[in-house]
Tab-separated table of C-alpha atoms in Angstrom:
chain	number	residue	atom	x	y	z
A	1	MET	CA	26.303	1.657	-7.189
A	2	LYS	CA	23.093	-0.230	-7.823
A	3	THR	CA	20.196	1.224	-5.905
A	4	ILE	CA	16.664	0.333	-4.983
A	5	SER	CA	14.388	3.018	-6.371
A	6	PHE	CA	10.996	3.856	-4.976
A	7	HIS	CA	8.398	6.391	-6.056
A	8	VAL	CA	5.027	6.875	-4.422
A	9	LYS	CA	1.930	8.935	-4.939
A	10	GLN	CA	-1.092	9.052	-2.707
A	11	LEU	CA	-4.596	10.344	-3.134
A	12	LEU	CA	-7.425	10.401	-0.658
A	13	LEU	CA	-10.829	11.155	-2.060
A	14	LEU	CA	-14.122	11.369	-0.236
A	15	ILE	CA	-16.454	11.057	-3.177
A	16	LEU	CA	-19.442	12.461	-1.328
A	17	PHE	CA	-17.398	15.625	-0.804
A	18	PRO	CA	-15.460	16.158	-4.077
A	19	SER	CA	-13.740	19.291	-2.811
A	20	PHE	CA	-11.790	17.253	-0.260
A	21	THR	CA	-8.965	15.708	-2.224
A	22	PHE	CA	-5.347	15.215	-1.405
A	23	SER	CA	-2.391	14.133	-3.523
A	24	GLN	CA	1.372	13.995	-2.992
A	25	PHE	CA	4.401	12.591	-4.768
A	26	ALA	CA	7.778	11.578	-3.369
A	27	SER	CA	10.747	9.416	-4.330
A	28	ILE	CA	13.622	7.754	-2.510
A	29	SER	CA	16.665	5.670	-3.482
A	30	LEU	CA	18.282	3.100	-1.222
A	31	PRO	CA	21.526	1.137	-1.659
A	32	PHE	CA	20.908	-2.290	-3.144
A	33	LYS	CA	21.364	-4.883	-0.419
A	34	LYS	CA	19.824	-8.055	0.925
A	35	GLU	CA	16.587	-7.396	2.736
A	36	PRO	CA	15.738	-8.913	6.131
A	37	ILE	CA	14.093	-12.324	5.974
A	38	ILE	CA	10.847	-12.132	7.918
A	39	GLU	CA	8.580	-15.147	8.100
A	40	LYS	CA	4.803	-15.085	8.071
A	41	LYS	CA	3.807	-16.752	11.353
A	42	ASP	CA	0.247	-15.660	12.107
A	43	SER	CA	-1.680	-18.830	11.245
A	44	LEU	CA	-5.114	-17.218	11.656
A	45	LEU	CA	-4.149	-14.358	9.363
A	46	LEU	CA	-2.664	-16.760	6.827
A	47	ARG	CA	-5.971	-18.626	6.822
A	48	PHE	CA	-7.820	-15.324	6.352
A	49	ILE	CA	-5.591	-14.435	3.384
A	50	GLU	CA	-6.074	-17.886	1.873
A	51	THR	CA	-9.841	-17.618	2.200
A	52	LYS	CA	-9.992	-14.140	0.678
A	53	THR	CA	-7.800	-15.101	-2.285
A	54	GLN	CA	-9.622	-18.308	-3.194
A	55	ASN	CA	-11.948	-16.539	-5.611
A	56	ILE	CA	-9.919	-13.402	-6.329
A	57	VAL	CA	-6.711	-14.093	-8.205
A	58	ILE	CA	-3.724	-11.986	-7.176
A	59	SER	CA	0.004	-12.603	-7.510
A	60	ASP	CA	2.263	-13.930	-4.766
A	61	ASN	CA	3.751	-10.437	-4.437
A	62	LEU	CA	0.307	-8.994	-3.802
A	63	LYS	CA	-0.525	-11.778	-1.355
A	64	THR	CA	2.629	-10.834	0.560
A	65	MET	CA	1.641	-7.172	0.596
A	66	TYR	CA	-1.921	-8.072	1.599
A	67	TYR	CA	-0.690	-10.259	4.475
A	68	TRP	CA	1.711	-7.703	5.922
A	69	LEU	CA	-0.710	-4.797	5.596
A	70	ASN	CA	-3.333	-6.727	7.523
A	71	PHE	CA	-0.690	-7.902	9.980
A	72	ALA	CA	0.205	-4.262	10.664
A	73	ARG	CA	-3.451	-3.383	11.204
A	74	LYS	CA	-4.095	-6.407	13.417
A	75	ASN	CA	-0.802	-6.382	15.353
A	76	PRO	CA	0.752	-2.894	15.061
A	77	LYS	CA	3.132	-3.371	17.978
A	78	SER	CA	4.360	-6.679	16.551
A	79	PHE	CA	4.755	-5.093	13.110
A	80	ASN	CA	6.995	-2.487	14.702
A	81	SER	CA	9.293	-5.059	16.331
A	82	LEU	CA	9.119	-7.850	13.760
A	83	VAL	CA	9.224	-5.800	10.533
A	84	LEU	CA	10.003	-2.123	10.976
A	85	GLN	CA	12.995	-2.477	13.297
A	86	PRO	CA	14.859	-5.024	11.091
A	87	TYR	CA	14.314	-2.795	8.037
A	88	LEU	CA	15.621	0.245	9.878
A	89	LEU	CA	18.719	-1.727	10.815
A	90	ALA	CA	19.202	-2.920	7.235
A	91	PHE	CA	18.614	0.547	5.790
A	92	PRO	CA	19.781	3.150	8.356
A	93	GLN	CA	19.047	5.853	5.760
A	94	LEU	CA	15.390	5.391	6.730
A	95	LYS	CA	15.945	6.390	10.346
A	96	GLY	CA	14.780	9.837	11.387
A	97	VAL	CA	11.678	11.703	12.409
A	98	TYR	CA	9.388	9.737	10.054
A	99	ALA	CA	10.567	6.427	11.501
A	100	GLU	CA	10.139	7.792	15.012
A	101	THR	CA	6.580	8.942	14.394
A	102	LEU	CA	5.718	5.632	12.723
A	103	GLN	CA	7.004	3.714	15.734
A	104	LYS	CA	4.874	5.898	18.018
A	105	ASP	CA	1.815	5.368	15.818
A	106	LEU	CA	2.284	1.596	15.791
A	107	ILE	CA	3.003	1.288	19.493
A	108	SER	CA	0.066	3.478	20.506
A	109	SER	CA	-2.438	1.711	18.243
A	110	SER	CA	-4.693	-0.956	19.709
A	111	GLY	CA	-5.230	-2.565	16.321
A	112	LEU	CA	-7.699	-2.214	13.473
A	113	SER	CA	-10.069	-4.452	11.576
A	114	LEU	CA	-8.702	-6.532	8.714
A	115	LEU	CA	-9.203	-5.328	5.157
A	116	ASN	CA	-11.362	-7.555	2.972
A	117	LEU	CA	-10.070	-8.217	-0.530
A	118	ASN	CA	-12.685	-6.687	-2.796
A	119	THR	CA	-13.270	-8.017	-6.313
A	120	THR	CA	-14.302	-4.681	-7.830
A	121	LEU	CA	-11.435	-2.746	-6.261
A	122	THR	CA	-8.954	-5.441	-7.320
A	123	ILE	CA	-10.099	-5.293	-10.948
A	124	MET	CA	-9.810	-1.521	-10.834
A	125	ALA	CA	-6.342	-1.633	-9.247
A	126	GLN	CA	-5.089	-4.270	-11.700
A	127	GLU	CA	-6.338	-2.265	-14.666
A	128	HIS	CA	-4.639	0.910	-13.478
A	129	ALA	CA	-1.332	-0.855	-12.805
A	130	LYS	CA	-1.416	-2.428	-16.270
A	131	ASP	CA	-2.336	0.902	-17.860
A	132	MET	CA	0.594	2.697	-16.225
A	133	ALA	CA	3.034	-0.012	-17.288
A	134	ASN	CA	1.740	-0.402	-20.847
A	135	HIS	CA	1.862	3.310	-21.556
A	136	LYS	CA	5.085	3.878	-19.597
A	137	THR	CA	3.463	6.869	-17.998
A	138	ASN	CA	4.690	8.690	-14.928
A	139	ILE	CA	3.134	7.400	-11.760
A	140	SER	CA	-0.262	9.060	-11.610
A	141	HIS	CA	-3.810	8.654	-10.379
A	142	THR	CA	-4.954	9.713	-13.845
A	143	SER	CA	-5.087	6.956	-16.450
A	144	SER	CA	-3.679	7.214	-19.975
A	145	ASN	CA	-7.143	8.102	-21.317
A	146	GLY	CA	-7.429	11.052	-18.940
A	147	LYS	CA	-9.771	9.452	-16.409
A	148	THR	CA	-9.084	10.534	-12.837
A	149	PHE	CA	-9.322	8.330	-9.770
A	150	ALA	CA	-12.768	9.809	-9.120
A	151	ASP	CA	-13.816	8.924	-12.667
A	152	ARG	CA	-12.479	5.406	-12.370
A	153	ILE	CA	-14.009	4.579	-9.029
A	154	ARG	CA	-17.396	6.074	-9.910
A	155	ALA	CA	-17.398	3.964	-13.081
A	156	TYR	CA	-17.289	0.917	-10.813
A	157	GLY	CA	-20.281	2.118	-8.810
A	158	ILE	CA	-18.441	3.158	-5.656
A	159	ASN	CA	-19.943	6.404	-4.400
A	160	TYR	CA	-18.685	6.490	-0.821
A	161	CYS	CA	-15.306	7.175	0.768
A	162	ALA	CA	-12.302	5.833	-1.097
A	163	GLY	CA	-8.578	6.352	-1.525
A	164	GLU	CA	-5.625	5.161	-3.567
A	165	ASN	CA	-1.927	4.581	-2.890
A	166	LEU	CA	0.507	4.108	-5.775
A	167	SER	CA	4.111	2.963	-5.654
A	168	PHE	CA	6.675	2.168	-8.299
A	169	GLY	CA	10.185	0.823	-7.951
A	170	SER	CA	12.340	-2.130	-7.048
A	171	GLY	CA	12.690	-4.129	-3.862
A	172	SER	CA	10.282	-6.586	-2.303
A	173	PRO	CA	6.592	-5.856	-1.755
A	174	LEU	CA	7.288	-5.753	1.985
A	175	LEU	CA	9.979	-3.085	1.531
A	176	GLN	CA	7.590	-1.049	-0.597
A	177	LEU	CA	4.924	-1.390	2.095
A	178	VAL	CA	7.374	-0.298	4.810
A	179	LEU	CA	8.266	2.789	2.757
A	180	LEU	CA	4.588	3.610	2.312
A	181	PHE	CA	4.151	3.379	6.088
A	182	LEU	CA	7.182	5.600	6.700
A	183	ASP	CA	5.972	8.326	4.316
A	184	ILE	CA	9.368	10.027	4.285
A	185	ASN	CA	9.086	13.653	3.111
A	186	TYR	CA	5.287	13.474	3.295
A	187	THR	CA	4.386	16.104	5.872
A	188	SER	CA	0.757	14.973	5.978
A	189	LEU	CA	1.590	11.236	6.149
A	190	GLY	CA	-1.048	10.480	3.521
A	191	HIS	CA	-0.067	6.885	2.729
A	192	ARG	CA	0.227	5.969	6.394
A	193	LYS	CA	-3.199	7.449	7.099
A	194	SER	CA	-4.705	5.354	4.319
A	195	LEU	CA	-3.009	2.170	5.510
A	196	LEU	CA	-4.110	2.754	9.104
A	197	ASN	CA	-7.498	4.315	8.373
A	198	PRO	CA	-10.108	2.655	10.629
A	199	ALA	CA	-12.888	3.669	8.226
A	200	TYR	CA	-11.510	1.562	5.388
A	201	THR	CA	-12.844	-1.985	5.310
A	202	GLU	CA	-12.153	-3.018	1.700
A	203	ILE	CA	-9.029	-3.114	-0.471
A	204	GLY	CA	-8.105	-3.950	-4.028
A	205	LEU	CA	-4.523	-4.674	-5.064
A	206	GLY	CA	-2.870	-4.483	-8.468
A	207	GLU	CA	0.635	-4.759	-9.879
A	208	SER	CA	2.450	-4.682	-13.181
A	209	VAL	CA	6.064	-5.829	-13.539
A	210	LEU	CA	8.301	-4.057	-16.050
A	211	SER	CA	11.062	-5.738	-18.046
A	212	ASN	CA	13.732	-4.229	-15.759
A	213	GLY	CA	12.118	-5.799	-12.700
A	214	GLU	CA	10.567	-2.637	-11.336
A	215	VAL	CA	6.944	-2.922	-10.276
A	216	PHE	CA	3.903	-0.664	-10.261
A	217	TYR	CA	1.761	-1.327	-7.185
A	218	VAL	CA	-1.753	0.013	-6.752
A	219	GLN	CA	-3.740	-0.065	-3.507
A	220	ASP	CA	-7.387	0.992	-3.744
A	221	PHE	CA	-9.391	1.396	-0.547
A	222	SER	CA	-13.034	1.969	0.294
A	223	CYS	CA	-15.358	2.079	3.254
A	224	SER	CA	-18.427	-0.062	3.542
A	225	PRO	CA	-21.500	1.456	1.818
A	226	SER	CA	-23.107	2.293	5.161
A	227	GLN	CA	-20.242	4.547	6.283
């Protein structure tokens, strides 16, 4: 049976406090099936996405991920009903305690600020996605030349709080985002905490598509310099 594969790794790093780091890895396989069709209807958010991507070039896949991540932050209750519930119906394997806690988190949230698309973080994310694909390395926060996430982000002059989510697999960018939110088998819910972190104000997005259609996605986050 053809399956949708998904592998994720998350790292949260507060650069001002190097001892506080966190990293996890998990994988999941789902039966290959048609995903729910969910339309983008928030006209103000669409305008925000269009404005932010005028001068920063990202793919349509990344625009989709960027839209839905900001939609979830802006309208968590609507994300639960409009996105999460249809995906749980389509893939009942995802139901369980992680889905239940995600629903509670989304319903109880009053909403967060939108994430600005950051040029520096996007360049960094794109480079790491390309590096992982070109060297066919296992999904990792460490690049092929041995540089860690801390090394990479410091090289770009970011010396305040930051984090990185990685995912690799098949399926749409929205499915991959839903799986990051669910954080199945992640006891600390690291990806979800990054996606719903009120301290993060900036994001960079990268992807690299392999010949078999699987995709490396990179999400790099940071706070504003004053935080």
